Amino acid sequence: MHEPTWQKSSFSEDQANCIYLAASPDGTIRLRESDDPRTVLTTAPQGLAALLDHLRRSAT
């Protein structure tokens, strides 16, 4: 079984509640949060891009 290589979000800095991302061999993106690393969300790259776009637009 493929073990994901997790990368911490650059926006998390050294604080708690960090978001981690990992690419899967099937092309999907996995997301997890440092407080509960056993819970993993899986999405297509397009889904993640849409979420990030929405969050960027909501922040302004």
Tab-separated table of C-alpha atoms in Angstrom:
chain	number	residue	atom	x	y	z
A	1	MET	CA	0.000	0.000	0.000
A	2	HIS	CA	1.227	3.505	-0.856
A	3	GLU	CA	2.102	5.625	2.178
A	4	PRO	CA	1.335	9.298	1.437
A	5	THR	CA	4.032	11.936	1.747
A	6	TRP	CA	2.341	14.679	3.761
A	7	GLN	CA	3.224	18.345	3.275
A	8	LYS	CA	2.230	20.981	5.815
A	9	SER	CA	0.466	24.043	4.449
A	10	SER	CA	2.710	27.104	4.375
A	11	PHE	CA	-0.114	29.080	5.994
A	12	SER	CA	0.007	26.845	9.098
A	13	GLU	CA	3.438	28.158	10.172
A	14	ASP	CA	4.411	26.742	13.594
A	15	GLN	CA	0.953	26.941	15.111
A	16	ALA	CA	-1.401	24.135	16.116
A	17	ASN	CA	-4.266	23.058	13.849
A	18	CYS	CA	-2.087	22.554	10.792
A	19	ILE	CA	-3.445	21.377	7.461
A	20	TYR	CA	-1.505	18.695	5.575
A	21	LEU	CA	-1.823	17.707	1.905
A	22	ALA	CA	-0.637	14.611	0.036
A	23	ALA	CA	-0.910	13.524	-3.595
A	24	SER	CA	-2.103	9.965	-4.240
A	25	PRO	CA	-0.958	7.688	-7.070
A	26	ASP	CA	-4.520	7.743	-8.469
A	27	GLY	CA	-4.312	11.533	-8.954
A	28	THR	CA	-6.474	12.535	-6.011
A	29	ILE	CA	-5.445	14.923	-3.237
A	30	ARG	CA	-5.674	13.961	0.425
A	31	LEU	CA	-6.149	16.472	3.238
A	32	ARG	CA	-5.879	16.019	6.981
A	33	GLU	CA	-5.731	18.231	10.061
A	34	SER	CA	-3.062	17.869	12.749
A	35	ASP	CA	-5.555	17.492	15.617
A	36	ASP	CA	-7.113	14.388	14.026
A	37	PRO	CA	-4.640	12.902	11.508
A	38	ARG	CA	-6.654	9.676	11.196
A	39	THR	CA	-9.461	11.563	9.433
A	40	VAL	CA	-8.469	12.071	5.802
A	41	LEU	CA	-10.529	13.835	3.134
A	42	THR	CA	-9.957	12.884	-0.502
A	43	THR	CA	-10.768	15.119	-3.473
A	44	ALA	CA	-9.891	15.600	-7.113
A	45	PRO	CA	-7.437	18.409	-7.885
A	46	GLN	CA	-10.315	20.352	-9.480
A	47	GLY	CA	-12.307	20.114	-6.244
A	48	LEU	CA	-9.426	21.449	-4.194
A	49	ALA	CA	-8.855	24.259	-6.708
A	50	ALA	CA	-12.542	25.228	-6.506
A	51	LEU	CA	-12.429	25.231	-2.690
A	52	LEU	CA	-9.293	27.406	-2.598
A	53	ASP	CA	-10.766	29.791	-5.170
A	54	HIS	CA	-13.934	30.130	-3.093
A	55	LEU	CA	-11.947	30.764	0.097
A	56	ARG	CA	-9.808	33.400	-1.605
A	57	ARG	CA	-12.872	35.224	-2.913
A	58	SER	CA	-14.630	35.018	0.477
A	59	ALA	CA	-11.636	36.544	2.268
A	60	THR	CA	-11.877	39.850	0.414
